[in-house]
Amino acid sequence: NAGVMQNPRHLVRRRGQEARLRCSPMKGHSHVYWYRQLPEEGLKFMVYLQKENIIDESGMPKERFSAEFPKEGPSILRIQQVVRGDSAAYFCASSPGEAGGYTFGSGTRLTVV
Amino acid sequence: EDKVVQSPLSLVVHEGDTVTLNCSYEVTNFRSLLWYKQEKKAPTFLFMLTSSGIEKKSGRLSSILDKKELSSILNITATQTGDSAIYLCAARTGNQFYFGTGTSLTVIP
């Protein structure tokens, strides 16, 4: 079991392009969370998904950001028309249920040039 | 393979007890070690440690890094029920973070 896999590890996009970040949860985990790394070393919650459902997207910016977790395949965090301020590390975590047991991926570092 | 291991996996203590959580790491190009408290949705940043042997304190929580042993401990004294959470540590290498699976702490009254 390879744990939570995020790819790519590094992603460079020009302003205005789209960024797609992928997260494959651990086997048996049906809950996925996306976070953005803040400069002060904190992790800001973005969205919580279960298979085919968005449970809580209260941390997602209203525009340009979307997330999905299809029945088959990884969870995708999509950022349209990226801007410099989107440059950050994005982490996902998965869990078997709501009560915890989180496993984090190693993150995707997005750089917008 | 880079990895971070935390122990114990879970811990149940009574209010007032002191607990010590462990984090060991094997990563290349180590930069720093971070501790978080995970409650509900988002981990709360606790400490970042870069230098060996220097204790960082915040109230009842303290942490120290041992680069020789490739490990860190998080101490919580006089535990309270509000300390119940999952405590995560992460090792930073360049721009990558490697998280442990956490220690689940339950403090019972």
Short mmCIF file of C-alpha atoms in Angstrom, two decimals:
data_model
loop_
_atom_site.label_atom_id
_atom_site.label_comp_id
_atom_site.label_asym_id
_atom_site.label_seq_id
_atom_site.Cartn_x
_atom_site.Cartn_y
_atom_site.Cartn_z
CA ASN A 1 0.00 0.00 0.00
CA ALA A 2 1.71 3.12 -1.24
CA GLY A 3 -0.19 5.50 1.02
CA VAL A 4 -1.72 8.70 -0.27
CA MET A 5 -0.25 9.56 -3.65
CA GLN A 6 -0.22 13.08 -4.96
CA ASN A 7 0.96 14.05 -8.38
CA PRO A 8 2.61 15.84 -9.81
CA ARG A 9 5.04 16.77 -7.08
CA HIS A 10 5.86 20.02 -8.79
CA LEU A 11 3.67 21.86 -11.26
CA VAL A 12 4.58 25.05 -13.08
CA ARG A 13 1.86 26.99 -14.84
CA ARG A 14 1.75 30.34 -16.57
CA ARG A 15 -0.81 32.87 -15.45
CA GLY A 16 -4.17 32.11 -17.00
CA GLN A 17 -3.54 28.39 -17.47
CA GLU A 18 -5.31 25.59 -15.66
CA ALA A 19 -3.76 23.48 -12.93
CA ARG A 20 -4.94 19.97 -12.11
CA LEU A 21 -3.72 18.36 -8.93
CA ARG A 22 -4.39 14.69 -8.34
CA CYS A 23 -4.74 12.74 -5.13
CA SER A 24 -5.10 8.99 -4.90
CA PRO A 25 -6.25 8.02 -1.41
CA MET A 26 -5.06 5.04 0.51
CA LYS A 27 -6.71 1.78 -0.37
CA GLY A 28 -9.94 1.48 1.54
CA HIS A 29 -10.20 5.21 2.25
CA SER A 30 -13.28 6.90 0.87
CA HIS A 31 -12.82 10.35 2.42
CA VAL A 32 -10.48 12.93 0.92
CA TYR A 33 -9.48 16.36 2.21
CA TRP A 34 -7.59 19.07 0.41
CA TYR A 35 -5.45 21.67 2.16
CA ARG A 36 -3.34 24.61 1.15
CA GLN A 37 -0.09 25.33 2.95
CA LEU A 38 0.04 28.81 4.42
CA PRO A 39 3.33 30.71 4.72
CA GLU A 40 3.13 30.53 8.50
CA GLU A 41 3.37 26.74 8.24
CA GLY A 42 -0.33 26.24 8.81
CA LEU A 43 -2.59 24.11 6.69
CA LYS A 44 -5.79 25.75 5.51
CA PHE A 45 -8.73 23.46 4.90
CA MET A 46 -10.20 23.73 1.44
CA VAL A 47 -12.63 20.90 0.76
CA TYR A 48 -13.79 17.55 2.07
CA LEU A 49 -15.11 14.95 -0.34
CA GLN A 50 -16.44 11.45 -0.31
CA LYS A 51 -16.83 9.38 -3.42
CA GLU A 52 -18.93 11.40 -5.88
CA ASN A 53 -19.95 13.89 -3.20
CA ILE A 54 -18.66 17.19 -1.94
CA ILE A 55 -19.34 17.18 1.78
CA ASP A 56 -17.83 20.48 2.84
CA GLU A 57 -16.32 23.09 0.52
CA SER A 58 -16.35 25.96 2.98
CA GLY A 59 -12.63 26.57 2.52
CA MET A 60 -12.68 26.76 -1.25
CA PRO A 61 -12.46 30.11 -3.01
CA LYS A 62 -15.74 30.83 -4.73
CA GLU A 63 -14.22 31.25 -8.16
CA ARG A 64 -11.73 29.31 -10.26
CA PHE A 65 -11.35 26.43 -7.77
CA SER A 66 -13.21 23.15 -7.97
CA ALA A 67 -12.74 19.64 -6.68
CA GLU A 68 -14.11 16.25 -7.50
CA PHE A 69 -13.74 12.69 -6.28
CA PRO A 70 -15.25 10.41 -8.91
CA LYS A 71 -16.39 6.87 -8.37
CA GLU A 72 -13.29 5.66 -10.16
CA GLY A 73 -9.93 7.36 -10.13
CA PRO A 74 -8.22 9.98 -8.04
CA SER A 75 -9.58 13.13 -6.51
CA ILE A 76 -8.83 16.20 -8.59
CA LEU A 77 -8.33 19.74 -7.38
CA ARG A 78 -8.71 22.04 -10.37
CA ILE A 79 -7.65 25.65 -10.49
CA GLN A 80 -8.69 27.57 -13.56
CA GLN A 81 -6.97 30.70 -14.84
CA VAL A 82 -4.23 30.51 -12.26
CA VAL A 83 -2.75 33.67 -10.77
CA ARG A 84 0.53 34.23 -8.94
CA GLY A 85 -1.26 34.11 -5.61
CA ASP A 86 -2.22 30.48 -6.25
CA SER A 87 1.43 29.47 -5.89
CA ALA A 88 1.59 27.24 -2.83
CA ALA A 89 1.88 23.68 -1.66
CA TYR A 90 -1.38 21.75 -1.79
CA PHE A 91 -1.85 18.67 0.34
CA CYS A 92 -4.46 16.03 0.41
CA ALA A 93 -5.27 13.58 3.13
CA SER A 94 -7.52 10.55 3.17
CA SER A 95 -9.30 8.67 5.90
CA PRO A 96 -11.47 5.57 6.11
CA GLY A 97 -14.25 7.50 7.81
CA GLU A 98 -15.20 10.78 9.35
CA ALA A 99 -13.58 10.17 12.69
CA GLY A 100 -9.97 10.51 11.70
CA GLY A 101 -7.15 8.17 10.90
CA TYR A 102 -5.90 10.72 8.42
CA THR A 103 -3.03 9.93 6.13
CA PHE A 104 -1.41 12.81 4.31
CA GLY A 105 0.19 12.86 0.91
CA SER A 106 3.50 14.55 0.22
CA GLY A 107 1.92 17.51 -1.49
CA THR A 108 2.03 19.21 -4.86
CA ARG A 109 3.92 22.45 -5.14
CA LEU A 110 2.28 24.75 -7.65
CA THR A 111 4.31 27.60 -9.04
CA VAL A 112 2.61 30.18 -11.21
CA VAL A 113 4.94 32.19 -13.40
CA GLU B 1 12.42 5.95 0.96
CA ASP B 2 11.57 9.05 2.96
CA LYS B 3 9.31 8.36 5.89
CA VAL B 4 8.06 9.67 9.19
CA VAL B 5 6.91 7.35 11.96
CA GLN B 6 4.95 8.39 15.00
CA SER B 7 4.38 6.49 18.20
CA PRO B 8 2.30 5.50 19.94
CA LEU B 9 -0.55 5.25 17.44
CA SER B 10 -3.05 6.04 20.15
CA LEU B 11 -3.01 7.00 23.77
CA VAL B 12 -5.67 7.31 26.45
CA VAL B 13 -4.83 9.24 29.60
CA HIS B 14 -6.60 10.91 32.50
CA GLU B 15 -6.81 14.64 32.94
CA GLY B 16 -3.72 15.95 34.65
CA ASP B 17 -1.39 13.31 33.25
CA THR B 18 1.72 14.19 31.28
CA VAL B 19 2.16 12.63 27.85
CA THR B 20 5.09 12.30 25.49
CA LEU B 21 4.54 11.75 21.80
CA ASN B 22 7.31 10.54 19.56
CA CYS B 23 8.21 11.26 15.97
CA SER B 24 11.11 9.75 14.07
CA TYR B 25 12.10 10.60 10.54
CA GLU B 26 14.24 9.28 7.75
CA VAL B 27 14.36 11.84 5.01
CA THR B 28 16.97 13.25 2.70
CA ASN B 29 17.89 16.93 2.89
CA PHE B 30 16.03 17.48 6.15
CA ARG B 31 15.12 21.10 6.79
CA SER B 32 12.71 21.18 9.70
CA LEU B 33 10.21 19.21 11.71
CA LEU B 34 6.70 20.44 12.32
CA TRP B 35 4.04 19.45 14.83
CA TYR B 36 0.32 19.93 14.27
CA LYS B 37 -2.82 19.32 16.28
CA GLN B 38 -5.56 17.85 14.10
CA GLU B 39 -9.10 18.52 15.17
CA LYS B 40 -12.03 18.24 12.82
CA LYS B 41 -11.04 19.66 9.48
CA ALA B 42 -7.71 21.40 9.61
CA PRO B 43 -4.47 20.80 11.48
CA THR B 44 -3.38 23.62 13.76
CA PHE B 45 0.29 24.45 13.59
CA LEU B 46 2.08 23.97 16.92
CA PHE B 47 5.84 24.07 16.46
CA MET B 48 8.55 24.17 13.86
CA LEU B 49 11.93 22.82 14.92
CA THR B 50 15.12 23.28 12.99
CA SER B 51 17.87 23.16 15.58
CA SER B 52 18.76 20.20 17.70
CA GLY B 53 18.44 20.44 21.46
CA ILE B 54 16.51 23.70 21.64
CA GLU B 55 13.18 23.27 23.38
CA LYS B 56 10.20 25.21 22.10
CA LYS B 57 7.37 25.87 24.53
CA SER B 58 3.83 27.07 24.26
CA GLY B 59 1.86 26.87 27.48
CA ARG B 60 1.63 23.25 28.53
CA LEU B 61 3.12 22.02 25.27
CA SER B 62 6.79 21.71 24.50
CA SER B 63 8.84 20.04 21.83
CA ILE B 64 12.46 19.31 21.11
CA LEU B 65 14.39 17.98 18.13
CA ASP B 66 17.27 15.51 18.25
CA LYS B 67 18.99 15.51 14.87
CA LYS B 68 21.45 12.87 15.96
CA GLU B 69 18.64 10.46 16.75
CA LEU B 70 16.48 11.76 13.87
CA SER B 71 13.58 12.24 16.21
CA SER B 72 11.44 14.71 18.06
CA ILE B 73 9.16 14.56 21.05
CA LEU B 74 6.07 16.54 21.92
CA ASN B 75 5.28 16.85 25.61
CA ILE B 76 1.95 17.88 27.04
CA THR B 77 1.79 18.45 30.78
CA ALA B 78 -1.33 18.62 32.94
CA THR B 79 -3.46 17.31 30.09
CA GLN B 80 -7.02 18.54 29.66
CA THR B 81 -9.95 17.07 27.76
CA GLY B 82 -9.44 19.79 25.16
CA ASP B 83 -6.08 18.26 24.31
CA SER B 84 -7.88 15.27 22.81
CA ALA B 85 -6.93 15.26 19.15
CA ILE B 86 -4.65 13.65 16.62
CA TYR B 87 -1.12 15.02 16.77
CA LEU B 88 0.76 14.99 13.50
CA CYS B 89 4.39 15.53 12.83
CA ALA B 90 5.88 16.28 9.45
CA ALA B 91 9.44 16.46 8.19
CA ARG B 92 10.21 19.10 5.64
CA THR B 93 12.83 18.52 2.97
CA GLY B 94 13.21 21.28 0.45
CA ASN B 95 9.68 21.83 -0.75
CA GLN B 96 8.32 18.46 0.28
CA PHE B 97 6.58 17.52 3.49
CA TYR B 98 6.36 13.98 4.80
CA PHE B 99 3.66 13.44 7.37
CA GLY B 100 3.42 10.73 9.96
CA THR B 101 0.11 8.99 10.50
CA GLY B 102 -0.42 10.74 13.78
CA THR B 103 -0.91 9.86 17.42
CA SER B 104 -4.50 9.87 18.58
CA LEU B 105 -4.67 11.28 22.09
CA THR B 106 -7.77 10.90 24.22
CA VAL B 107 -7.91 12.65 27.57
CA ILE B 108 -10.66 11.41 29.84
CA PRO B 109 -11.98 13.40 32.80
#
